[in-house]
PDB file of C-alpha atoms in Angstrom:
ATOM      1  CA  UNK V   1     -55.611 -49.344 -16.524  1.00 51.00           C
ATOM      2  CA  UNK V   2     -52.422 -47.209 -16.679  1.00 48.00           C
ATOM      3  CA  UNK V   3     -54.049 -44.266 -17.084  1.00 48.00           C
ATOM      4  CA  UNK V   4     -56.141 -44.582 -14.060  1.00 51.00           C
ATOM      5  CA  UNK V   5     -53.212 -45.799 -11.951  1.00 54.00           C
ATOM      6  CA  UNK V   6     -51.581 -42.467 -13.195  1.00 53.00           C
ATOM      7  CA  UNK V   7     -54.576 -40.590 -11.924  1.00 51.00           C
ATOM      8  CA  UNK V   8     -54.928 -41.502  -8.828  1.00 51.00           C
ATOM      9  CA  UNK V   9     -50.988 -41.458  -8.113  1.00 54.00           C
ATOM     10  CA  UNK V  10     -51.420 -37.736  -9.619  1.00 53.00           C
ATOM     11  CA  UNK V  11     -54.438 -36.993  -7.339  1.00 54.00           C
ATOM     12  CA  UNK V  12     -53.427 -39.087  -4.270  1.00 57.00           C
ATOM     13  CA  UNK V  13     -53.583 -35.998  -1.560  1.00 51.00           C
ATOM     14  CA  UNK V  14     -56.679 -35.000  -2.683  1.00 55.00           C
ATOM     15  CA  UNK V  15     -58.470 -38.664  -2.409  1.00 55.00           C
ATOM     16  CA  UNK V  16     -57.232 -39.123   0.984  1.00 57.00           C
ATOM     17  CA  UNK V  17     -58.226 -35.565   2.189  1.00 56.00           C
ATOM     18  CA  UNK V  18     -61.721 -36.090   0.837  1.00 58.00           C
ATOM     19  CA  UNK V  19     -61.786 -39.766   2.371  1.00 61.00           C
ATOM     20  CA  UNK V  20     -60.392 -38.306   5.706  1.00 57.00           C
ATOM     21  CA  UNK V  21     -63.135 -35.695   5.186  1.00 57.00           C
ATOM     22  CA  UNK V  22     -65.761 -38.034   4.442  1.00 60.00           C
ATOM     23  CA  UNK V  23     -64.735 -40.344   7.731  1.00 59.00           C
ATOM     24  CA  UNK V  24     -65.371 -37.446   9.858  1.00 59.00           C
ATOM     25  CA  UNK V  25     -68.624 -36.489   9.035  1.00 55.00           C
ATOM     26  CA  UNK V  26     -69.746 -40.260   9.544  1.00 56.00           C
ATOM     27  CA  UNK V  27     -68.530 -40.153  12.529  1.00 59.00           C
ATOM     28  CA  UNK V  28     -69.525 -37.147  14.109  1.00 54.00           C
ATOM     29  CA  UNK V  29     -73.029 -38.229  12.752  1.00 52.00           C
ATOM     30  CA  UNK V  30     -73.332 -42.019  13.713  1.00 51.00           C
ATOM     31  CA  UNK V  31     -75.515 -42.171  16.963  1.00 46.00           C
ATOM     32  CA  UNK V  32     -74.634 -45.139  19.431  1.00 43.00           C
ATOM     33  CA  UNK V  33     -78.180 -46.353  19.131  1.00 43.00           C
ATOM     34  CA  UNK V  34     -79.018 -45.156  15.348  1.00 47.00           C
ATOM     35  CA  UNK V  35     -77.553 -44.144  12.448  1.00 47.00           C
ATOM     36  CA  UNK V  36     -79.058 -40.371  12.414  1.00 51.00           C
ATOM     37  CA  UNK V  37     -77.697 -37.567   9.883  1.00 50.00           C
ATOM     38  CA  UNK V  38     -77.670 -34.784  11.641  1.00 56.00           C
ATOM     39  CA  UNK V  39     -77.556 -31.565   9.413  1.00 60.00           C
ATOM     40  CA  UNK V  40     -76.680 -28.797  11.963  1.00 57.00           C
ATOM     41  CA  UNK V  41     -73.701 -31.205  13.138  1.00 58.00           C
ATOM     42  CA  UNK V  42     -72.129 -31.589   9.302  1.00 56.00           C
ATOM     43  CA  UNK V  43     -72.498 -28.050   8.533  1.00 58.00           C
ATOM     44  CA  UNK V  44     -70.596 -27.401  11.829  1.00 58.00           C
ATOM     45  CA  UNK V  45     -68.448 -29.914  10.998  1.00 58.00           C
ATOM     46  CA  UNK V  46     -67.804 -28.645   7.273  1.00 54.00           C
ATOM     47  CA  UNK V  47     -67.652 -25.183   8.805  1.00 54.00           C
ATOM     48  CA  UNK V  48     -64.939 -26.016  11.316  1.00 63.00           C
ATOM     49  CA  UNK V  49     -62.331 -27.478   8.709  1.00 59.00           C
ATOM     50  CA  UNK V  50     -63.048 -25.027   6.391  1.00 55.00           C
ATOM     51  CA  UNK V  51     -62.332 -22.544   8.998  1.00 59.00           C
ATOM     52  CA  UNK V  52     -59.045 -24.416  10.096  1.00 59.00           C
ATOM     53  CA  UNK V  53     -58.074 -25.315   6.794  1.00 57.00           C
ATOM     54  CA  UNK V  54     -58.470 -21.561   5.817  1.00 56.00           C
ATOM     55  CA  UNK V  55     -56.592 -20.630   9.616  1.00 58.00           C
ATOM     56  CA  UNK V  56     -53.680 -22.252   8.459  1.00 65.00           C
ATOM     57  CA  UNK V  57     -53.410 -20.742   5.218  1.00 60.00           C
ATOM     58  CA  UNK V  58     -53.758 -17.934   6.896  1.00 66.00           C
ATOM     59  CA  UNK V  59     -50.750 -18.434   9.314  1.00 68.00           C
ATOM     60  CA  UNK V  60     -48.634 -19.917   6.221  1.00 67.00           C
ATOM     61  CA  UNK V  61     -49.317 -16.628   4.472  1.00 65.00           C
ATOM     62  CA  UNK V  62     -48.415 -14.637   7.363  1.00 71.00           C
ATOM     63  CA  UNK V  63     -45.192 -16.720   7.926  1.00 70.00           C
ATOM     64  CA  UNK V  64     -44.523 -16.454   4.815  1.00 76.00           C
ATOM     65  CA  UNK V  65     -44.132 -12.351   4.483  1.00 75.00           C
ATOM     66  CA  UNK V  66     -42.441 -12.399   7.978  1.00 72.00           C
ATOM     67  CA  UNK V  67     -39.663 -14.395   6.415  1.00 76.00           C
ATOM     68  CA  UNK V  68     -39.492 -12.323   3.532  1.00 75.00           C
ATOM     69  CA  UNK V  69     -39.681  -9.415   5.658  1.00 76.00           C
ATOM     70  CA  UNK V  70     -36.693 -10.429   7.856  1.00 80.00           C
ATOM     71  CA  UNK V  71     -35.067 -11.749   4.971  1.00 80.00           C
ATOM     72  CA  UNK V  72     -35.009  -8.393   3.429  1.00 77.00           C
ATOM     73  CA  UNK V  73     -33.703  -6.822   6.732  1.00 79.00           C
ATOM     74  CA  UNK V  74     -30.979  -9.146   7.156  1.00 81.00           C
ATOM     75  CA  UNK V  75     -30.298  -8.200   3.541  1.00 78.00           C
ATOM     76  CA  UNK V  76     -30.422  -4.374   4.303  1.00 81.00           C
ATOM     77  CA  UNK V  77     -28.567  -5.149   7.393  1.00 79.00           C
ATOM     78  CA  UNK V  78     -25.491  -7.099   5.283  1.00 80.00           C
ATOM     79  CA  UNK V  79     -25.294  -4.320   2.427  1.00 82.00           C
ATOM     80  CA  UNK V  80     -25.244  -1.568   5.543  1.00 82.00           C
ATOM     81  CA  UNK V  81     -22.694  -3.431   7.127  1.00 82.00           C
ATOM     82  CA  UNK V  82     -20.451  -4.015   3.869  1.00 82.00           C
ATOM     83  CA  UNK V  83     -20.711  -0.580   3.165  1.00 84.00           C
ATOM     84  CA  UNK V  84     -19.410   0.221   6.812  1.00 82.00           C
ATOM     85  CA  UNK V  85     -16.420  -2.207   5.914  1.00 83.00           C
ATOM     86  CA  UNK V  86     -15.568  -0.471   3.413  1.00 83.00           C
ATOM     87  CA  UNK V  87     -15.519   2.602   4.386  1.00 83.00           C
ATOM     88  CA  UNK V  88     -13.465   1.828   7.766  1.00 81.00           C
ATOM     89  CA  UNK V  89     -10.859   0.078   5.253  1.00 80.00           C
ATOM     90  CA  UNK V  90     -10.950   3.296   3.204  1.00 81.00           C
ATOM     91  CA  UNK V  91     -10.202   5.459   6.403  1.00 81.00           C
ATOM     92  CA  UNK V  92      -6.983   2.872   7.388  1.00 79.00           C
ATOM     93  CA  UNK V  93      -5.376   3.329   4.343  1.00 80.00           C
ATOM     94  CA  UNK V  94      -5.750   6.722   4.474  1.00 78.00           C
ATOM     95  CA  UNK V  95      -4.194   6.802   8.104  1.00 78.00           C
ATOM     96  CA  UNK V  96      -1.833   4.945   6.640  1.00 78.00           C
ATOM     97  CA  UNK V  97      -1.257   7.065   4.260  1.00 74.00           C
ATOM     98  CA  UNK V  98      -0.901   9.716   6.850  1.00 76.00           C
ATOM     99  CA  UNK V  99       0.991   8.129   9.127  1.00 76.00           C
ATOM    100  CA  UNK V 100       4.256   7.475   5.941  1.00 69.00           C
ATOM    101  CA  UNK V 101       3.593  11.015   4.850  1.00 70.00           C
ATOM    102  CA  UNK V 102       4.560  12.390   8.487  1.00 74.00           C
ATOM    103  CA  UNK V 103       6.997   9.991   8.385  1.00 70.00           C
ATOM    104  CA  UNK V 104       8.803  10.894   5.752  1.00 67.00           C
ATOM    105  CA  UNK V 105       8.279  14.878   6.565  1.00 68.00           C
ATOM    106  CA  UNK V 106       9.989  13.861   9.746  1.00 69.00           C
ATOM    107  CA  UNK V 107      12.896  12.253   8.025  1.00 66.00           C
ATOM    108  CA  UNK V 108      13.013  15.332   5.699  1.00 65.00           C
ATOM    109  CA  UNK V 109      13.318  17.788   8.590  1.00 65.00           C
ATOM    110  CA  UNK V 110      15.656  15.797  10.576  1.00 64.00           C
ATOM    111  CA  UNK V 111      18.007  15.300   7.704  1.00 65.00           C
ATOM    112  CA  UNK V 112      17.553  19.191   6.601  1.00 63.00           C
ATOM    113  CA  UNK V 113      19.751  20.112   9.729  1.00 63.00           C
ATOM    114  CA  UNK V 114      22.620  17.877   8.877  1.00 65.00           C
ATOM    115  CA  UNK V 115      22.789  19.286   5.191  1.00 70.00           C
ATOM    116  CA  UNK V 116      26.485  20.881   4.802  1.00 73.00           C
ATOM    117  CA  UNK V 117      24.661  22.836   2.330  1.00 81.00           C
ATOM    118  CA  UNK V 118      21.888  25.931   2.431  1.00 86.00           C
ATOM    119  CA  UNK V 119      18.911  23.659   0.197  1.00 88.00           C
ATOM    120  CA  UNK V 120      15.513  23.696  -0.616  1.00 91.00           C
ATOM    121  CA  UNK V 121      13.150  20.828  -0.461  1.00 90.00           C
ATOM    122  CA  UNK V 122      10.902  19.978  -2.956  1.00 93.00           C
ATOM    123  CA  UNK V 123       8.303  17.464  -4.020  1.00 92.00           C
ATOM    124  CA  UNK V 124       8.301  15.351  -7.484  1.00 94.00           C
ATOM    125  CA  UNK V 125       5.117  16.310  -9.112  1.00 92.00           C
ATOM    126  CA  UNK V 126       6.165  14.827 -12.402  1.00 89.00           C
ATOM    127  CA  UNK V 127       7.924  11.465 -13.960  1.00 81.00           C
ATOM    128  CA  UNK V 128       8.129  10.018 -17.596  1.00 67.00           C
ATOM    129  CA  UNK V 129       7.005   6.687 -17.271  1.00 60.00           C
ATOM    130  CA  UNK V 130       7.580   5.717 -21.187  1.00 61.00           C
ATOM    131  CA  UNK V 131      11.344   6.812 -20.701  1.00 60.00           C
ATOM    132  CA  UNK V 132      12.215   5.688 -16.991  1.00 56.00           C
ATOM    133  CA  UNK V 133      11.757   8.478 -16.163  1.00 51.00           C
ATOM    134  CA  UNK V 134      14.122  10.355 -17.951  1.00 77.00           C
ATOM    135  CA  UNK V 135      13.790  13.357 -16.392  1.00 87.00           C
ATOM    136  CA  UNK V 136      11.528  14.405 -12.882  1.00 93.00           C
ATOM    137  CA  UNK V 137       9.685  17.441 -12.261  1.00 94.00           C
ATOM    138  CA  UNK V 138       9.636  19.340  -9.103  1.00 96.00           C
ATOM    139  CA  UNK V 139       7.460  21.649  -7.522  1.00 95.00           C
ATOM    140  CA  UNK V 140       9.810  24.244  -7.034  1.00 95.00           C
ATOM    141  CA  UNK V 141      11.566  27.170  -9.267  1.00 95.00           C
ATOM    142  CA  UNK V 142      13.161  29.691  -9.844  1.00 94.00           C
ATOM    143  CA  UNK V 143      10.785  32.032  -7.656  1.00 94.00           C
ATOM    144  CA  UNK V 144      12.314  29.648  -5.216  1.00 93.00           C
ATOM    145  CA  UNK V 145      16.020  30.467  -5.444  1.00 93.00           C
ATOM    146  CA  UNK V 146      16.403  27.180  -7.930  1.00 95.00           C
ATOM    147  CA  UNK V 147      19.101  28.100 -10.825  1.00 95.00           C
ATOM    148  CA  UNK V 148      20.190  25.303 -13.747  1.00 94.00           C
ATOM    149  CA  UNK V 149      23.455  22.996 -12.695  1.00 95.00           C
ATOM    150  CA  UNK V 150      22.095  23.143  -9.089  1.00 96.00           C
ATOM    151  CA  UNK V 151      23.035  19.572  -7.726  1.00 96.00           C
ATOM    152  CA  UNK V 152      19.805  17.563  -6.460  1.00 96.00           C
ATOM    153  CA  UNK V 153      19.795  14.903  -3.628  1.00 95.00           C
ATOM    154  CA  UNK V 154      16.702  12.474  -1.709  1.00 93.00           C
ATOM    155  CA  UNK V 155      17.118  10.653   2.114  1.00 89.00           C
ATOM    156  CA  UNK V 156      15.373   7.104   1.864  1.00 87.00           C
ATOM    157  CA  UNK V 157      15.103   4.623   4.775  1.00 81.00           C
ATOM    158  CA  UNK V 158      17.769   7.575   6.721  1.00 81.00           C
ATOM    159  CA  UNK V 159      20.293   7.396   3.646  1.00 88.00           C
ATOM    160  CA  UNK V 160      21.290  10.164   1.435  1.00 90.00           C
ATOM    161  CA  UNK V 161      21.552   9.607  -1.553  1.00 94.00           C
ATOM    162  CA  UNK V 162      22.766  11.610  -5.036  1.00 96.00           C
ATOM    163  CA  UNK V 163      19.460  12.131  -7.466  1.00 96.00           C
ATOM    164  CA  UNK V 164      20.730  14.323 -10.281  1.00 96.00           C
ATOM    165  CA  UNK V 165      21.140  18.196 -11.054  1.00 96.00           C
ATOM    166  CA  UNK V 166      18.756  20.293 -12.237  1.00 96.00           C
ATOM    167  CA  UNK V 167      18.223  20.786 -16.135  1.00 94.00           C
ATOM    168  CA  UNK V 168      15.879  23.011 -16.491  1.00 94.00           C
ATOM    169  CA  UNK V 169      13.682  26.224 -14.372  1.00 95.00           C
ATOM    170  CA  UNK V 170      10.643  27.454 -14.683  1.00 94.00           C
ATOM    171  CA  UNK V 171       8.784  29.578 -12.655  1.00 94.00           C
ATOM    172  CA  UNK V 172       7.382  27.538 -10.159  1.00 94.00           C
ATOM    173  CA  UNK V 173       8.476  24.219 -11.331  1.00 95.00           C
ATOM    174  CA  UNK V 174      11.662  22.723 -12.544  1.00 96.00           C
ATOM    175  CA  UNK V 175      13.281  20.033 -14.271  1.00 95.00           C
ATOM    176  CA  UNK V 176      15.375  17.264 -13.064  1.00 96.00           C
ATOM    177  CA  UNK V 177      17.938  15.562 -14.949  1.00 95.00           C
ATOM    178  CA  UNK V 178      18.870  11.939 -13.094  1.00 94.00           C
ATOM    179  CA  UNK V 179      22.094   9.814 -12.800  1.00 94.00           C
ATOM    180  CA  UNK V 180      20.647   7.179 -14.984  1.00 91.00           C
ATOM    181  CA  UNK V 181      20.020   9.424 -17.883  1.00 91.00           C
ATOM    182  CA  UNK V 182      22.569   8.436 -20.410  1.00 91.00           C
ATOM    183  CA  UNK V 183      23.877  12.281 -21.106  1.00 91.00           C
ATOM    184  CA  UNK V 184      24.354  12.873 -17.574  1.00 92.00           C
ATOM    185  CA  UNK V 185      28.031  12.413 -16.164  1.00 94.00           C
ATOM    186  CA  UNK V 186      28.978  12.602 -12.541  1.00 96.00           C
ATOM    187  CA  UNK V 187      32.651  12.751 -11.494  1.00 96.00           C
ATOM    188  CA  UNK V 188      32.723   9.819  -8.551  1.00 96.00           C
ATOM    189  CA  UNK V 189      35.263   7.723  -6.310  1.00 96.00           C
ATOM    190  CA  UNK V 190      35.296   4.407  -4.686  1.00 96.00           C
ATOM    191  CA  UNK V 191      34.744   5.081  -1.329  1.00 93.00           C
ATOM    192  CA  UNK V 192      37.590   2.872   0.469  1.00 93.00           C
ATOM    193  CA  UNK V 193      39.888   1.922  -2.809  1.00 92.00           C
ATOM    194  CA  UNK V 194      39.196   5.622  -3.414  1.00 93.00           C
ATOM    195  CA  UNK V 195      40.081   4.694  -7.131  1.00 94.00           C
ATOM    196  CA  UNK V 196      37.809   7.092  -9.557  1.00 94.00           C
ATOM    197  CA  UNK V 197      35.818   7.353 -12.330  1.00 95.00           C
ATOM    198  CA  UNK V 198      32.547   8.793 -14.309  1.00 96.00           C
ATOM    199  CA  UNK V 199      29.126   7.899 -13.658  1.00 96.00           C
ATOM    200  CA  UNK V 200      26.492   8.028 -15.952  1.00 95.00           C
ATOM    201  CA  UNK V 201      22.889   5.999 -17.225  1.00 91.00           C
ATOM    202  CA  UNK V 202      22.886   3.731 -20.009  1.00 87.00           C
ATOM    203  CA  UNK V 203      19.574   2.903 -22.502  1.00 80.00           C
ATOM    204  CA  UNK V 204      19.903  -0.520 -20.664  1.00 79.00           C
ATOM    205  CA  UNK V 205      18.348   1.379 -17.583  1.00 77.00           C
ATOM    206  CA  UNK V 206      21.360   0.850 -15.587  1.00 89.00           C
ATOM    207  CA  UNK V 207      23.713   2.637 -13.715  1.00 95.00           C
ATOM    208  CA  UNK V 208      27.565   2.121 -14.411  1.00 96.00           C
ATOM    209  CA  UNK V 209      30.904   3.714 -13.160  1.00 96.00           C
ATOM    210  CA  UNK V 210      32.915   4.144 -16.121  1.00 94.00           C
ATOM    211  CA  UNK V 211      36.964   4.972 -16.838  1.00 93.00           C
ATOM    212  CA  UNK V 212      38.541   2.783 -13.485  1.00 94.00           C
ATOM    213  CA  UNK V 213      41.908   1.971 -14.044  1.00 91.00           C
ATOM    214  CA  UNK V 214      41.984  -1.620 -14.872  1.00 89.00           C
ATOM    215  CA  UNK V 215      44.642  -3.073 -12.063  1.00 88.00           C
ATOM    216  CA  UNK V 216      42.252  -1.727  -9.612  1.00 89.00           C
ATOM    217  CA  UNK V 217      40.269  -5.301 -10.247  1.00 87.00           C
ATOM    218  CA  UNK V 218      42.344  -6.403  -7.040  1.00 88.00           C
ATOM    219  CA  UNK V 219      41.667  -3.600  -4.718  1.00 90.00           C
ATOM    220  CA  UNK V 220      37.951  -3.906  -5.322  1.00 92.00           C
ATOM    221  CA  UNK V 221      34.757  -5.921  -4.382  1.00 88.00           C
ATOM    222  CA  UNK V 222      31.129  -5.762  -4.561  1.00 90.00           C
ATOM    223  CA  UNK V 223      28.907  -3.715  -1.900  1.00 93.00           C
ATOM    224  CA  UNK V 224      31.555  -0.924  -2.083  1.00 95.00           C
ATOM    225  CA  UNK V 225      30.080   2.470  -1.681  1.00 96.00           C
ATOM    226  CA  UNK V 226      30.587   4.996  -4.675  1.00 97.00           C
ATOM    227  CA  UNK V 227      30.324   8.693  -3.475  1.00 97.00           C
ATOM    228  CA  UNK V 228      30.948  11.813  -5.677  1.00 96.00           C
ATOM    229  CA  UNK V 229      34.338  12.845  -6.146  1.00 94.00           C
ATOM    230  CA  UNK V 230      33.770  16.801  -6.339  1.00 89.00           C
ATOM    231  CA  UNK V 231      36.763  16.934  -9.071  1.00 87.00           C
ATOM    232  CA  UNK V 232      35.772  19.600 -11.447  1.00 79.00           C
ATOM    233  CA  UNK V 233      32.376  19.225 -10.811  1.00 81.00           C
ATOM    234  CA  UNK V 234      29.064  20.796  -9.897  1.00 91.00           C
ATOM    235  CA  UNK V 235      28.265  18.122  -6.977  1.00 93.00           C
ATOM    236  CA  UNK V 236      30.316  18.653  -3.518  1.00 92.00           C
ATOM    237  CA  UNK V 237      32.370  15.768  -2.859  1.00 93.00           C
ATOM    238  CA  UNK V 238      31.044  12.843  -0.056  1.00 93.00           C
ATOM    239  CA  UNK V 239      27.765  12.368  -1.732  1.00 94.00           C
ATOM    240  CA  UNK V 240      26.673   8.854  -1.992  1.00 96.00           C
ATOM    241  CA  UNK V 241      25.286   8.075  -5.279  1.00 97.00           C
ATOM    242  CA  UNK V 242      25.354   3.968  -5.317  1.00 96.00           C
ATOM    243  CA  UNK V 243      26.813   0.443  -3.884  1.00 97.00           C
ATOM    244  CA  UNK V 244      28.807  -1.655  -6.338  1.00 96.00           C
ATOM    245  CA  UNK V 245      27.039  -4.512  -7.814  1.00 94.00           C
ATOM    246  CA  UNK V 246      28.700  -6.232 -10.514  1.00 93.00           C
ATOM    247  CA  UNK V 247      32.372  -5.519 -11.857  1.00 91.00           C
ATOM    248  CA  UNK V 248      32.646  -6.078 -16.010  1.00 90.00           C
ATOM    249  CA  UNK V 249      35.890  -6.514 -17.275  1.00 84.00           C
ATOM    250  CA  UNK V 250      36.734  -7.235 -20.851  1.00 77.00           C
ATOM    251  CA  UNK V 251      40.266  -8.493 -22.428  1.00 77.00           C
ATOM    252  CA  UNK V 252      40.778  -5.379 -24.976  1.00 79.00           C
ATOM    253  CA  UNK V 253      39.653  -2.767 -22.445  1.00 81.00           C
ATOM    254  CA  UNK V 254      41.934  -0.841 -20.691  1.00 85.00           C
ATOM    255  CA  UNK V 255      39.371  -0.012 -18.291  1.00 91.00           C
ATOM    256  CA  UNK V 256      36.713  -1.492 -15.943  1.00 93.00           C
ATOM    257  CA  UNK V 257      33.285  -1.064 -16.266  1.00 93.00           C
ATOM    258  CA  UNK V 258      31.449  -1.298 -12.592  1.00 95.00           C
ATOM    259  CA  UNK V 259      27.355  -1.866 -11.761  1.00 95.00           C
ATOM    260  CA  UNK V 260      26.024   0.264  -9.951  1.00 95.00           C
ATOM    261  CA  UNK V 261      22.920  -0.426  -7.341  1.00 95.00           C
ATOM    262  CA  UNK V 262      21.656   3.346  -6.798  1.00 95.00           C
ATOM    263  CA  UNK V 263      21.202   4.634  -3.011  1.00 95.00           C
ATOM    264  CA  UNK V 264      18.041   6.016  -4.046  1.00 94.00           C
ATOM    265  CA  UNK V 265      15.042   4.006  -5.501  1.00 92.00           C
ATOM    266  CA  UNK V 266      13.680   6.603  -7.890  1.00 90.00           C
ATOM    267  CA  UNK V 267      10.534   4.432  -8.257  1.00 86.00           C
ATOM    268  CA  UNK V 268       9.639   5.807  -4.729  1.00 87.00           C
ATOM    269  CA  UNK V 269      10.718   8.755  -4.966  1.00 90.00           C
ATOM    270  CA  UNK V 270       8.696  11.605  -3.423  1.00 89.00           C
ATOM    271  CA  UNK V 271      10.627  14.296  -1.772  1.00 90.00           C
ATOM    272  CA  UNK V 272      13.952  15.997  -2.766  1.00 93.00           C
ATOM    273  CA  UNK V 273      17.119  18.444  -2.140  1.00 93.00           C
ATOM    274  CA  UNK V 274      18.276  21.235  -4.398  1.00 95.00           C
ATOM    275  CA  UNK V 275      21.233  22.523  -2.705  1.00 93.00           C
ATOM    276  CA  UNK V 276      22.174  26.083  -3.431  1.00 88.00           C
ATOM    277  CA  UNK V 277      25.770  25.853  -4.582  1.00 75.00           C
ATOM    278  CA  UNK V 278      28.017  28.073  -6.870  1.00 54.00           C
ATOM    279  CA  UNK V 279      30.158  25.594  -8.917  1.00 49.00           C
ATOM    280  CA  UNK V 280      33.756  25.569  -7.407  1.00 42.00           C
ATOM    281  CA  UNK V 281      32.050  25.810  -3.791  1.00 40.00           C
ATOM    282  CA  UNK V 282      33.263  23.455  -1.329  1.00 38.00           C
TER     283      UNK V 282
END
């Protein structure tokens, strides 16, 4: 008895299809006086359903492959328009691009008229990322008029800023050393205390003022500028090569040690100065 109840739960469309389908041929064959079968009338009867029945399929079919043909345009349509998306966001940054690379050529120009100094600009083609950049390359040598000792300078956000002297030339190319490199030294001054001092890297990846007289604790403060002295040095004086960030002071020195917070970010650094001094030049 299951099983049967199963069956016809399992087949339930089809009995009721064929019992609609039997009602209607009774009925188109059931004469108000007689019941008369009528054979032409089933057949047309049969005929018609089977002809709607296959009319719908039909349309279903068609519907069907409309909406996967529109669903394949909207798909086309969506990939098209992604790709436009992406290609308009490639074109803004590169207008962006553009727009800080004219930018900064227009700082560069501006600020080559108020150079003291005959220079040459140059661009940094080359850093040492596994050393902090020890040392930066530049696309200029000495074809260029670029000799070793020759002091090195950058403008960032309209401030000038000390970068280093040059190390080494080549041909087209050259080698920068920077302040923070621990074997460079650069003879420097407090800008209103005007005490002095060396400044030079440290493997700590910091920049320090070294040497300042230790009662000078009272005269000074932090966000003081620190400028190059020019004292038996390669680098004219007036150059600004940091702000003062932190003062260290230990019991059994006889000197301070001061932080320095460079002028120049040297992790943006793009464009440079090699001014064309003899040492001993003003």
């Amino acid at each position: 008895m299951m099983k049967r109840t199963g069956f016809f739960k399992k087949h339930r469309v089809g009995f009721l299809l064929g019992s609609y389908l039997t009602f209607c041929l009774l009925s188109i064959s059931i004469s108000t006086k007689t019941l008369i079968l009528r054979p032409k009338e089933i057949a047309l009867s049969v005929f018609s359903l089977f002809q709607a029945g296959v009319g719908s399929v039909q349309r279903l079919f068609s519907e069907t492959i409309d909406s996967v043909r529109t669903l394949k345009n909207l798909k086309q349509d969506y990939e098209q328009a992604l790709e436009r998306l992406r290609y308009y966001e490639k074109v803004e940054k590169q207008y962006a691009a553009l727009e800080e690379e004219i930018r900064q050529l227009k700082e560069i120009l501006q600020f080559s008229h108020s150079i003291p100094y005959e220079s040459i600009p140059a661009q940094v083609i080359g850093k040492d990322p596994q050393n902090y950049y020890t040392t930066l390359t530049i696309n200029k040598g000495s074809l260029h008029g670029i000799q070793k000792n020759m002091p090195v300078i950058a403008v960032q956000g309209g401030k000038q800023g000390l970068v280093g002297k040059v190390l080494h030339t080549g041909f087209n190319a050259s080698i920068v050393q920077p302040i923070y490199d621990p074997t460079s030294y650069v003879a420097a001054r407090l800008s209103l205390s005007r005490y002095e001092g060396l400044v030079s890297g440290s493997t700590e990846e910091k920049v320090y003022m070294y040497y300042v007289k230790r009662f000078a604790r009272m005269n000074i403060q932090s966000g003081e500028l620190i400028v190059t002295s020019g004292l038996n040095s390669i680098f004219p004086p007036g150059i600004p090569i940091g702000v003062l960030k932190a003062i260290h002071a230990r019991e059994y020195d006889t000197s301070l040690l001061l932080e320095l917070d460079p002028i120049i970010d040297f992790g943006r650094l793009e464009y440079v100065y090699v001014l064309k001094m003899q040492r001993g030049n003003p």
